[in-house]
Amino acid sequence: MTLQRHWQVYETFRLRFEAMANSVAEQENDPRLRGLSVSKRQFERWYGGAVKTRPYPDQCRVLEAMFGVCVDQLLAPAPTGSAVAPATAGTLAVPPSRLGPACLPPEKATAPLAGGPPNSETRSDAGTTEMERQVVMAARRALRFAAMAEGSSIGPETLGQIHDEVRRLTVAYPKLALPALLGDLVEVQDLTFQLLEHGRAKPAQARELYLLASITSGMLAKASHDLGNPSAAMMQARTAFVCADNADHHAMRAWVRSLQSLISYWAGRPGEAVDYAALGQNAAGDVRGTTSIWLACLSARAHSLLGDGEATRTAIRQAENARDAVELDDLDDFGGIMTFPVPRQLYYVAEATVQLGEDAVLGETQSVTAVAAYQDASEEEWAFGDEAGAQTDLALARIARGEVEGAAEAVRPVLDLPIEQRNFGIVSSAQRVHAALNAGARRNGIVGVDLRQEIEAFTATPTSVLVR
């Protein structure tokens, strides 16, 4: 659905538009289209139906490539009182009466955006999609207006609205592709910063605002990491830690250290990842939320990259003990990226065991368990990135056992992910599979050759290409 895919958000639409412009530029050898973008004002006109003149010809070419229907049909309002064609994900609603021989045939009108999954869900009517878009935009305006209307002091309504928006984003982050969330994250961070800089908050309100700013900055640190920019990720993480410090929130301090450990781990700095995990465990003190489990699991993964088997196994036991003693806290109450569910723990343990390389059979068994856990996970526990990580770990374990065909089967769902879900961690995991195949290239046969080529094509187009 359009709302589920969040294509009605300007930032997401702009990224899609620019990616398609670059794609058309290459396909048609027309450098003028490279870097073509669309303003927020123009986007809102298109979606709101306030189109009095045709877009520029180059914009028309990109729009028609994106949606598979000519611009006249794409932007035309539905006739009053007439039935409206179902609007599939990635299309603006096109009334059936507007479809004619001068434009693309009706079956082309449901083409997905470049890099997106096939159209499998539809809206019941296009009017609903437009109303949902207006509701989302109105909610954002209302949040900013409420913050302004309450004057120099920060009232409970504004604080409650920001809290609800942050909670929505923490829940959505593990499930949705980054382009669908980035604009919202930036906007909420900006609002919290403005209120902290200019609002007259009471001490208790200031502490909560600092906590919300810390969580939002932490998610933007993760976003920077997902785009393969560890420097920007660490900068946001340090800001998140400063905010956690101002909130005097022990669990949030520990959570940010966990995030810094994760960033260092994927940046190829396992020693630094161990250090950050240790700092987090020191900061946690008497914290009993699931952050304590995350810290131990991060330590296990980092030690496995260093080849320290004893430290890896000790950290895994610490994670198990922390799970037994866990008491959910206010960070867990936010859900999503702020909590550490059992499937994620199983994934981290499997990855640590596979990377350590001491027991390929155990690594495969643990990876199978992790993959199964994500297949059976509840909506609250599921995360597409961690599921992909478990699947690549299973592929690595099977390669270590000489089962290349089994590895190809395990990694297949990962290689089918659309571009917007190919974040840095997923691409790095796929590259590890490629490296393992290269190490045993002589005995991999044709299956190994084909799989290496598929991985090369997959990793050549990560999510970051959508934001260049």
Short mmCIF file of N, CA and C in Angstrom, two decimals, residues 17 35 83 170 237 409 458:
data_model
loop_
_atom_site.label_atom_id
_atom_site.label_comp_id
_atom_site.label_asym_id
_atom_site.label_seq_id
_atom_site.Cartn_x
_atom_site.Cartn_y
_atom_site.Cartn_z
N PHE A 17 12.51 9.68 -7.12
CA PHE A 17 12.53 10.46 -8.36
C PHE A 17 13.96 10.62 -8.86
N GLY A 35 20.91 13.71 -11.91
CA GLY A 35 20.80 14.69 -10.83
C GLY A 35 19.51 15.47 -10.83
N ALA A 83 -16.21 6.20 -10.54
CA ALA A 83 -15.40 5.17 -9.88
C ALA A 83 -13.95 5.45 -10.15
N THR A 170 10.49 4.47 16.54
CA THR A 170 11.28 3.36 17.08
C THR A 170 10.67 2.01 16.69
N ALA A 237 25.83 9.64 17.25
CA ALA A 237 25.84 8.84 18.48
C ALA A 237 26.39 9.64 19.65
N GLU A 409 20.82 -21.46 -1.19
CA GLU A 409 19.43 -21.48 -0.76
C GLU A 409 19.22 -20.55 0.44
N PHE A 458 24.30 -7.66 -6.47
CA PHE A 458 23.52 -7.20 -5.32
C PHE A 458 24.23 -6.07 -4.58
#
